[in-house]
PDB file of C-alpha atoms in Angstrom:
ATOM      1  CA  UNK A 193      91.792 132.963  93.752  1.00  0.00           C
ATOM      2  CA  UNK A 194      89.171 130.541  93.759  1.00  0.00           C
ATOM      3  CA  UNK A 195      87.225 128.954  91.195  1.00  0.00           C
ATOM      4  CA  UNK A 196      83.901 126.007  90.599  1.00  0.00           C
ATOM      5  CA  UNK A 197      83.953 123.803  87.775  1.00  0.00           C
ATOM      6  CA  UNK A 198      80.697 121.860  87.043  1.00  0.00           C
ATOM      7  CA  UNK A 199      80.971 119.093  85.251  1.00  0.00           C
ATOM      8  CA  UNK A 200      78.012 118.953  82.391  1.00  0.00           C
ATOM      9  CA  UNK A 201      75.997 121.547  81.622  1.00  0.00           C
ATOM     10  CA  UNK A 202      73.033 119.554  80.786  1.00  0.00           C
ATOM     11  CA  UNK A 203      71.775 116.015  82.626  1.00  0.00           C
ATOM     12  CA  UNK A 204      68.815 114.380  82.059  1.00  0.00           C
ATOM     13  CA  UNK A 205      67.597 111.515  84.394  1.00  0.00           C
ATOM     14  CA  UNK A 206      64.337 109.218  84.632  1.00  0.00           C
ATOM     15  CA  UNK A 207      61.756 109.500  87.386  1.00  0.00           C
ATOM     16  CA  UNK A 208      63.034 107.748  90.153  1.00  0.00           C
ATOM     17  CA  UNK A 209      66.720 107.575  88.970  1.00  0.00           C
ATOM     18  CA  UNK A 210      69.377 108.709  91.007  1.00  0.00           C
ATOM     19  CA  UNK A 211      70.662 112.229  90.447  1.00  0.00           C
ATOM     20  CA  UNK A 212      74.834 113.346  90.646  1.00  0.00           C
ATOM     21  CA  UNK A 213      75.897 116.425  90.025  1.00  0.00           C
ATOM     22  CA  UNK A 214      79.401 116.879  90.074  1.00  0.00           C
ATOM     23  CA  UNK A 215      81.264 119.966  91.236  1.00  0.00           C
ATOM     24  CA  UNK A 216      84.982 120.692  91.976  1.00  0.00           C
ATOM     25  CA  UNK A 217      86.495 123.427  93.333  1.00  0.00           C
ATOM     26  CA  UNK A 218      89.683 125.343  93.919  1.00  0.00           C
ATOM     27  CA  UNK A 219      90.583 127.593  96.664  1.00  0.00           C
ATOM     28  CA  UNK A 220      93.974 128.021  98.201  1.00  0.00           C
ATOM     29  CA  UNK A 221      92.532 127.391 101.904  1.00  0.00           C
ATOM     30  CA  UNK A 222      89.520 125.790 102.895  1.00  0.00           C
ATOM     31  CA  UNK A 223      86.245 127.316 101.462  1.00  0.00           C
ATOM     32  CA  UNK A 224      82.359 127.224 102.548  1.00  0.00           C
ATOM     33  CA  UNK A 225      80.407 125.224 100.186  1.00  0.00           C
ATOM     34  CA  UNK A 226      76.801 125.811  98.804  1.00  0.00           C
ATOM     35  CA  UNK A 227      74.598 124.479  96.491  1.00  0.00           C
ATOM     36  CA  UNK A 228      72.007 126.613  95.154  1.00  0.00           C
ATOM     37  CA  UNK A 229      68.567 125.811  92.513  1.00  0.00           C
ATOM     38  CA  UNK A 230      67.454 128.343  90.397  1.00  0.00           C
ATOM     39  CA  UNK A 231      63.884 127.776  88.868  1.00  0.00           C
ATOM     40  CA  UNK A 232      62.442 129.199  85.790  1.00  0.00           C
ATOM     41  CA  UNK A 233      62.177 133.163  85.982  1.00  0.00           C
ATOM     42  CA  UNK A 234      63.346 132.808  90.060  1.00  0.00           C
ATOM     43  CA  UNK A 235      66.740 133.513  92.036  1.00  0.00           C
ATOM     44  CA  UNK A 236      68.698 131.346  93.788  1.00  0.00           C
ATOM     45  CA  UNK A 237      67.505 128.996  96.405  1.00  0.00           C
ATOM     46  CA  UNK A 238      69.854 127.565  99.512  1.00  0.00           C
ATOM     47  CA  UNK A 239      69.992 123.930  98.939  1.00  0.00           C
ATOM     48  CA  UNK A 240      72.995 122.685 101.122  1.00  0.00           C
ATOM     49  CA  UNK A 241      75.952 124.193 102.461  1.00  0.00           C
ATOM     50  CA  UNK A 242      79.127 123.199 104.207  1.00  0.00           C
ATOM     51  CA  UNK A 243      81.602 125.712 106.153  1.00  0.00           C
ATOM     52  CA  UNK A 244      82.798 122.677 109.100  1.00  0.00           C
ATOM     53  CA  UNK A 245      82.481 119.548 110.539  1.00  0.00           C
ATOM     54  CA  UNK A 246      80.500 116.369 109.006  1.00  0.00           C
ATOM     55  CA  UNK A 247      81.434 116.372 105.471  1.00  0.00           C
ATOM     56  CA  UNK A 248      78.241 114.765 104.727  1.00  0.00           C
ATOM     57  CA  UNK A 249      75.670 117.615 104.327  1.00  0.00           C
ATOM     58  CA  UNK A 250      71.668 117.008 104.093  1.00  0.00           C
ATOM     59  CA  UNK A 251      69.783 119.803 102.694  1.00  0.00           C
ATOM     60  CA  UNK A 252      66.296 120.162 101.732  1.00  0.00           C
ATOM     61  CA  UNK A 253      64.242 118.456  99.437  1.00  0.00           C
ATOM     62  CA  UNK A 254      65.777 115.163 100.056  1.00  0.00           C
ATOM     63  CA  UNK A 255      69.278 116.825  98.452  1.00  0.00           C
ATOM     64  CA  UNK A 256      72.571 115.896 100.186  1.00  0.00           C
ATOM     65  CA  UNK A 257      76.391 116.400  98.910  1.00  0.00           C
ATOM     66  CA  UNK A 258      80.002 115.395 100.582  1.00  0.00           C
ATOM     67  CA  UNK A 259      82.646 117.874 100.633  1.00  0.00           C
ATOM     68  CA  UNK A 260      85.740 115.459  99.843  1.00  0.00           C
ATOM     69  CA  UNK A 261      89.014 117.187 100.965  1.00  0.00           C
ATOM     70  CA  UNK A 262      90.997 115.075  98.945  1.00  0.00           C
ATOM     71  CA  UNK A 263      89.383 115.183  95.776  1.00  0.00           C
ATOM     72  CA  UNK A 264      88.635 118.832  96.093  1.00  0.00           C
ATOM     73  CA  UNK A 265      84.700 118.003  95.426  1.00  0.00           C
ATOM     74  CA  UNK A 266      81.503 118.557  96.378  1.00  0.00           C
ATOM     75  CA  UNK A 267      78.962 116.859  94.722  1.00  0.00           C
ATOM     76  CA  UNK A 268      75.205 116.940  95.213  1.00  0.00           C
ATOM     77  CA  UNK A 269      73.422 113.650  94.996  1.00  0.00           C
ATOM     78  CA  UNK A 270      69.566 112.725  95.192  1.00  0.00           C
ATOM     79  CA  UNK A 271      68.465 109.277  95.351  1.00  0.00           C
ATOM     80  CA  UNK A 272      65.177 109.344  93.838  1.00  0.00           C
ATOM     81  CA  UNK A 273      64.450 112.106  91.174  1.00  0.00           C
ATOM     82  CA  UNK A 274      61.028 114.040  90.782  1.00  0.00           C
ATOM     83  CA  UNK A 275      59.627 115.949  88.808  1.00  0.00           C
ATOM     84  CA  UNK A 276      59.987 119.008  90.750  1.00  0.00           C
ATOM     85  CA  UNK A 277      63.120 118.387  90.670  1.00  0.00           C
ATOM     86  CA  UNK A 278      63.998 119.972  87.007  1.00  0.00           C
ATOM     87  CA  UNK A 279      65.614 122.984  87.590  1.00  0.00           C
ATOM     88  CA  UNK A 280      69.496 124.460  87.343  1.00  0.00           C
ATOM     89  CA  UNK A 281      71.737 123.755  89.701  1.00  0.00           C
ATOM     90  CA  UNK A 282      74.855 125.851  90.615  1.00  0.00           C
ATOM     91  CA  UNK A 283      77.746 125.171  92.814  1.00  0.00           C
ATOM     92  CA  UNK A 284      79.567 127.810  94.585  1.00  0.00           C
ATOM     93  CA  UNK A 285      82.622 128.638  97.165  1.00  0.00           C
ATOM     94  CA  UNK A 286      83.451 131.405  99.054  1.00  0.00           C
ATOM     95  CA  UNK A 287      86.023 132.536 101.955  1.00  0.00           C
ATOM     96  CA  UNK A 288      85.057 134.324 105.237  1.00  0.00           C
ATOM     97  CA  UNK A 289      88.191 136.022 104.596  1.00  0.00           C
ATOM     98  CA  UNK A 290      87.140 137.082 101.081  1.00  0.00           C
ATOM     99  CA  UNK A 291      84.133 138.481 102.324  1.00  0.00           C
ATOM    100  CA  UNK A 292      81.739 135.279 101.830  1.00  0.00           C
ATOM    101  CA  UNK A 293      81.297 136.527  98.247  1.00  0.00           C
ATOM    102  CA  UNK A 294      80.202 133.286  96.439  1.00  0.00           C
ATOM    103  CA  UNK A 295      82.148 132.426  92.916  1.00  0.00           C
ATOM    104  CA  UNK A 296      79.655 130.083  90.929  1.00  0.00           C
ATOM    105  CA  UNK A 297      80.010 127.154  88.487  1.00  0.00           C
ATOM    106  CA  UNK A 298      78.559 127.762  85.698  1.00  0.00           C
ATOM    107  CA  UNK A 299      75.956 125.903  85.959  1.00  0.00           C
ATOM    108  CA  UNK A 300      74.013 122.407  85.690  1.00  0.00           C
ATOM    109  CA  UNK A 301      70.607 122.304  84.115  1.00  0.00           C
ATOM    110  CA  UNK A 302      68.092 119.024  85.245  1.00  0.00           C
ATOM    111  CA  UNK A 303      65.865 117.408  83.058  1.00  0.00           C
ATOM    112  CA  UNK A 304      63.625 114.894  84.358  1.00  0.00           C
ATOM    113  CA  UNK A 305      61.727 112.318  82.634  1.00  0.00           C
ATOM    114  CA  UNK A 306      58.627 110.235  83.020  1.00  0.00           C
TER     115      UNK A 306
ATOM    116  CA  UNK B 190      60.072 137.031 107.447  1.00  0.00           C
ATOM    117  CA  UNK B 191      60.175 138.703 104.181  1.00  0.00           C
ATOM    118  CA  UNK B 192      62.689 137.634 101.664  1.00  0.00           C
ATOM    119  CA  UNK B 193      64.989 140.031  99.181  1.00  0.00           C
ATOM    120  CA  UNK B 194      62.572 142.295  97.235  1.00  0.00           C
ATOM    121  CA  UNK B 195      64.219 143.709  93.782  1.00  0.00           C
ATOM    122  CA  UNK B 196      61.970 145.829  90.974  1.00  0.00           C
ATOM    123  CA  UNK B 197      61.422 145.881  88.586  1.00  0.00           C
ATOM    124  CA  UNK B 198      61.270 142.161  87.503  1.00  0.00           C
ATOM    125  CA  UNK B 199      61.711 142.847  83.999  1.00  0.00           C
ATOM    126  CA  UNK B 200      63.032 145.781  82.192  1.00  0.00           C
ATOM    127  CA  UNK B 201      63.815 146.290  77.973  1.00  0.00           C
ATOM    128  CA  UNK B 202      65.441 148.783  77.346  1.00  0.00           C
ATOM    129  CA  UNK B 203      67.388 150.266  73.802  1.00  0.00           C
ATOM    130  CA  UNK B 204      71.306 150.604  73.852  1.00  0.00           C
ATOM    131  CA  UNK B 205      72.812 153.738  75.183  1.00  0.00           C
ATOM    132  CA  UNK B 206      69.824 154.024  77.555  1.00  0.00           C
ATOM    133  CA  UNK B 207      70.247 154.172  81.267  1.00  0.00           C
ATOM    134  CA  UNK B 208      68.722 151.877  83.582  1.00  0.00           C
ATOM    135  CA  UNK B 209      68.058 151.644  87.561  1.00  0.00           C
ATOM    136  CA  UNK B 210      67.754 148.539  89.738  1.00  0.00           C
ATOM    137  CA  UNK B 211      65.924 148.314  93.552  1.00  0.00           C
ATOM    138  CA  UNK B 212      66.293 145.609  96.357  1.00  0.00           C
ATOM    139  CA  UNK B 213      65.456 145.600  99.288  1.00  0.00           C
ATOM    140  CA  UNK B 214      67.368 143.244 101.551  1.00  0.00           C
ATOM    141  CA  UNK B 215      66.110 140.525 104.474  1.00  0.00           C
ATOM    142  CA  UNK B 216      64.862 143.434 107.921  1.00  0.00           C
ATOM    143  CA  UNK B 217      68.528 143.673 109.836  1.00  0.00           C
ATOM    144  CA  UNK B 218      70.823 142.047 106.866  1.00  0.00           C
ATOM    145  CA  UNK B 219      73.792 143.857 106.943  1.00  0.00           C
ATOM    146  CA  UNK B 220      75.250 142.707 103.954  1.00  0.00           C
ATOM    147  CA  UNK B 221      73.925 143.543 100.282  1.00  0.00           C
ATOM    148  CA  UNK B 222      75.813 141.755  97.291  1.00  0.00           C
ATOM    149  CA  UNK B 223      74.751 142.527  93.622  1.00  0.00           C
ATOM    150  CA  UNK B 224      75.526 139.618  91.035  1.00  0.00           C
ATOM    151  CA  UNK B 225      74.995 139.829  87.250  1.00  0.00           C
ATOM    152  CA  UNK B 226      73.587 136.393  85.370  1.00  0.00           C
ATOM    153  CA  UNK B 227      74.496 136.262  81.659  1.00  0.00           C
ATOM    154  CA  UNK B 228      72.073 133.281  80.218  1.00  0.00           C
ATOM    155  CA  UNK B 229      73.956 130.301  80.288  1.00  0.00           C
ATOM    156  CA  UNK B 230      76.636 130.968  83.025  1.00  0.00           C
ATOM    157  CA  UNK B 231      76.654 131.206  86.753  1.00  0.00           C
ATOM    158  CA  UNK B 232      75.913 134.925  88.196  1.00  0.00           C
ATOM    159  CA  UNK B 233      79.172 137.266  88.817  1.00  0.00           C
ATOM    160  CA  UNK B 234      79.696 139.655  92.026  1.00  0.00           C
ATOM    161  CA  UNK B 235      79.511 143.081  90.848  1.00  0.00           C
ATOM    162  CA  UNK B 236      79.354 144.567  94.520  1.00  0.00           C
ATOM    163  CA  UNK B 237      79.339 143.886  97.826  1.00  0.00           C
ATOM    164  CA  UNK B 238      78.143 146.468 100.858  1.00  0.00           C
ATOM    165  CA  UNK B 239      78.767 146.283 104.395  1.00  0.00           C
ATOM    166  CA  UNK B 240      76.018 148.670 105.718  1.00  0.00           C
ATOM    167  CA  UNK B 241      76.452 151.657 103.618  1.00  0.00           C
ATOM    168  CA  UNK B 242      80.097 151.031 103.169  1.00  0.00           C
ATOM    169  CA  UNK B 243      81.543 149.222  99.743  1.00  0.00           C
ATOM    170  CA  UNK B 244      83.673 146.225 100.505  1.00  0.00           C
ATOM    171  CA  UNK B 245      84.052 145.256  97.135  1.00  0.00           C
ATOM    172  CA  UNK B 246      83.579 146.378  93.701  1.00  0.00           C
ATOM    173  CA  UNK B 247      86.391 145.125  92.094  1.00  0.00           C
ATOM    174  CA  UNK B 248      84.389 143.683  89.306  1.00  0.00           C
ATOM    175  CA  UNK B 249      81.893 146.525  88.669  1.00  0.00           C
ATOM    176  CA  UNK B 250      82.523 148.122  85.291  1.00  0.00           C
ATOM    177  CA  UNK B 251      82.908 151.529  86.536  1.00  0.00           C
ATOM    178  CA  UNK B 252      82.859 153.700  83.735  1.00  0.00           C
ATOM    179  CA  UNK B 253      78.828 152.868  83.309  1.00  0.00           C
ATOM    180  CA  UNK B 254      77.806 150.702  86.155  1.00  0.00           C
ATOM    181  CA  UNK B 255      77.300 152.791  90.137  1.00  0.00           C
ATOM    182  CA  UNK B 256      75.799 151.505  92.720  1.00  0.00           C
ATOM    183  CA  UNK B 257      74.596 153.008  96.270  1.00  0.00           C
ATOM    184  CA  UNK B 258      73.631 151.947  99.535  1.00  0.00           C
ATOM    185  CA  UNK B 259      72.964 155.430 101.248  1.00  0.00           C
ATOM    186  CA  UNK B 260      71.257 154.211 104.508  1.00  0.00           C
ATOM    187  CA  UNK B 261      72.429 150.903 104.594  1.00  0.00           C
ATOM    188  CA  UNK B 262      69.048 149.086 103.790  1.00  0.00           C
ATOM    189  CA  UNK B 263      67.983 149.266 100.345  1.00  0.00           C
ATOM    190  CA  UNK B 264      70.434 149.698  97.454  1.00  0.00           C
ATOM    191  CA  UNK B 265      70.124 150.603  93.574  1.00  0.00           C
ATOM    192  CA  UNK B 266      72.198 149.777  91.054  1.00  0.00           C
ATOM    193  CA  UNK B 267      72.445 152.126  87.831  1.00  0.00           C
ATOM    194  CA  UNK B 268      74.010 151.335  84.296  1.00  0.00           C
ATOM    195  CA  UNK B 269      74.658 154.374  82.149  1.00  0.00           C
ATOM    196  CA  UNK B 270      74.850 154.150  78.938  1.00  0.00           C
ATOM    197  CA  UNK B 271      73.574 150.746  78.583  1.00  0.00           C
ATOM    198  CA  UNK B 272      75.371 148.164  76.058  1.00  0.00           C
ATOM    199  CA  UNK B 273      74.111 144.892  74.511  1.00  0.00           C
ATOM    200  CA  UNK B 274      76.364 142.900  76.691  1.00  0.00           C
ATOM    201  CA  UNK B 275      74.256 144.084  79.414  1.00  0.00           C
ATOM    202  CA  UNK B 276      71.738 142.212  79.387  1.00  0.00           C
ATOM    203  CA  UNK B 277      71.383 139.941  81.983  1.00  0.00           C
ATOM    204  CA  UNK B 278      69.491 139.160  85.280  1.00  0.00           C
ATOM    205  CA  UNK B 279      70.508 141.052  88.067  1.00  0.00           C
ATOM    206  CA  UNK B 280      70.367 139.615  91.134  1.00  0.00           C
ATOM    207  CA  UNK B 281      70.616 140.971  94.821  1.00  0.00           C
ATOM    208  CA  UNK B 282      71.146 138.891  97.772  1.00  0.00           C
ATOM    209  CA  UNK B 283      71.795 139.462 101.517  1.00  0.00           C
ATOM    210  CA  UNK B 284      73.306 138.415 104.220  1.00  0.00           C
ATOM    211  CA  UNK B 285      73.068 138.952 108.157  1.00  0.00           C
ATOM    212  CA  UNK B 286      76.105 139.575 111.104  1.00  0.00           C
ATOM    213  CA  UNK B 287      75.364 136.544 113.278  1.00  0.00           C
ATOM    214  CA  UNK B 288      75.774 134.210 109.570  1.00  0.00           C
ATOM    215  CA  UNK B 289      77.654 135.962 107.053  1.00  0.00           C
ATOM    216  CA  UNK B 290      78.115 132.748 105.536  1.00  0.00           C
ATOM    217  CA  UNK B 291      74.602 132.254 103.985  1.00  0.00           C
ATOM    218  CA  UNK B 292      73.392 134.561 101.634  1.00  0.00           C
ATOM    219  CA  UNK B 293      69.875 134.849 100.297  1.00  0.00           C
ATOM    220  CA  UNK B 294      68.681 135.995  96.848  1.00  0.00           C
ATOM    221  CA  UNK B 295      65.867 137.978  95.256  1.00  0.00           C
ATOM    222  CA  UNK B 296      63.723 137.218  92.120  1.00  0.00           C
ATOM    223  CA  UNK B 297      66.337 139.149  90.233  1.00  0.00           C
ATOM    224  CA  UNK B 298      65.468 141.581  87.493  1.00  0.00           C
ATOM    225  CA  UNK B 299      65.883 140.719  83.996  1.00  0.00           C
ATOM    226  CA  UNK B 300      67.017 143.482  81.875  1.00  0.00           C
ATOM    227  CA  UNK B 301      66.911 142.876  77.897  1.00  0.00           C
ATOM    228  CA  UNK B 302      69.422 145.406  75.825  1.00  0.00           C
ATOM    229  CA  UNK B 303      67.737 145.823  72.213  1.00  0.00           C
TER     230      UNK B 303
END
């Protein structure tokens, strides 16, 4: 079995600020790893995603997370928060021999402030 | 290239009511998942499809939740009798053969149980 655990449910950083989200997983042989945003009223967009190779993964809007074998983590990092940037975050795992289905955190909601 | 359709966006509905969901996945995906959101927490598999085939539904509530994929494109998913717990966003996502590992979502449709 697999399983995500987000750590906070909530952050709130300043304009500018750095942004971590923190995500660890567990998953009896190596998994894929995504991060998805989810916008008010929207579903789930691709931000990042590692299955192999560099362990440092750039995604898009400037997102990028390292999948840490060691430390069973994967978190997503920003260096300079925006505005647009206030959304919920999820981290998720799946197996290509489970199917890919994707087991989600539960969750990490942005704020940004001016 | 159009994304994951689903309708309707938002449906309220009383208890003991039945319901129906529609996507329509990415042209040539042959992979349809269906996830249920509960507000606050990451979204759950309910099903996944291979073509019109289930792979699996191990988490579907079967005694009021079907779902069907008859020509391996679009898909509906149907709760009869509706309970409070059920409300939720629904969200479908697909995936193609040539990268199983990516998945992409749809708007989702929010269903409110009153």
């Amino acid at each position: 079995a697999q399983s995500v655990t987000q750590l906070g449910s909530h952050v709130s950083v300043s304009e500018g600020a750095l942004v971590l989200l923190r995500c660890n997983y567990s998953s009896s042989v190596p998994p894929y790893l995504f991060w998805y945003v989810q916008y008010p009223n929207q579903g789930l967009q691709l931000l990042l995603k590692y299955t192999t190779g560099a362990t440092l993964v750039k995604g898009i809007n400037g997102f990028e997370a390292e999948f840490k074998k060691s430390e069973t983590s994967f978190h997503l990092t920003k260096p300079s928060a925006h505005m647009s940037d206030a959304a919920e975050y999820f981290c998720a795992v799946s197996r290509e021999a489970a199917g890919n289905k994707l087991t989600f955190g539960g969750g990490t909601r942005v704020l940004v402030k001016p | 290239e159009a994304g994951v359709a689903q309708s309707p966006r938002y449906k309220i509905i009383e208890k003991r009511q039945s319901v129906a969901f529609w996507c329509n996945p990415i042209s040539g995906h042959a992979t349809l998942y269906w996830y249920q959101q509960i507000l606050g927490q990451g979204p759950k598999l309910l099903i996944q499809f291979q073509n019109n085939g289930v792979v699996d539904d191990s988490q579907l509530p079967k005694d009021r939740f079907s779902a069907e994929r008859l020509k391996g494109v679009d898909s509906t998913l149907k709760i009869q009798p509706a309970k409070l717990e059920d409300s939720a966003v629904y969200l479908c996502a697909s995936s193609s053969r040539t990268r199983t590992d990516t998945q992409y979502f749809g708007p989702g449709t929010r269903l409110t149980v009153l």
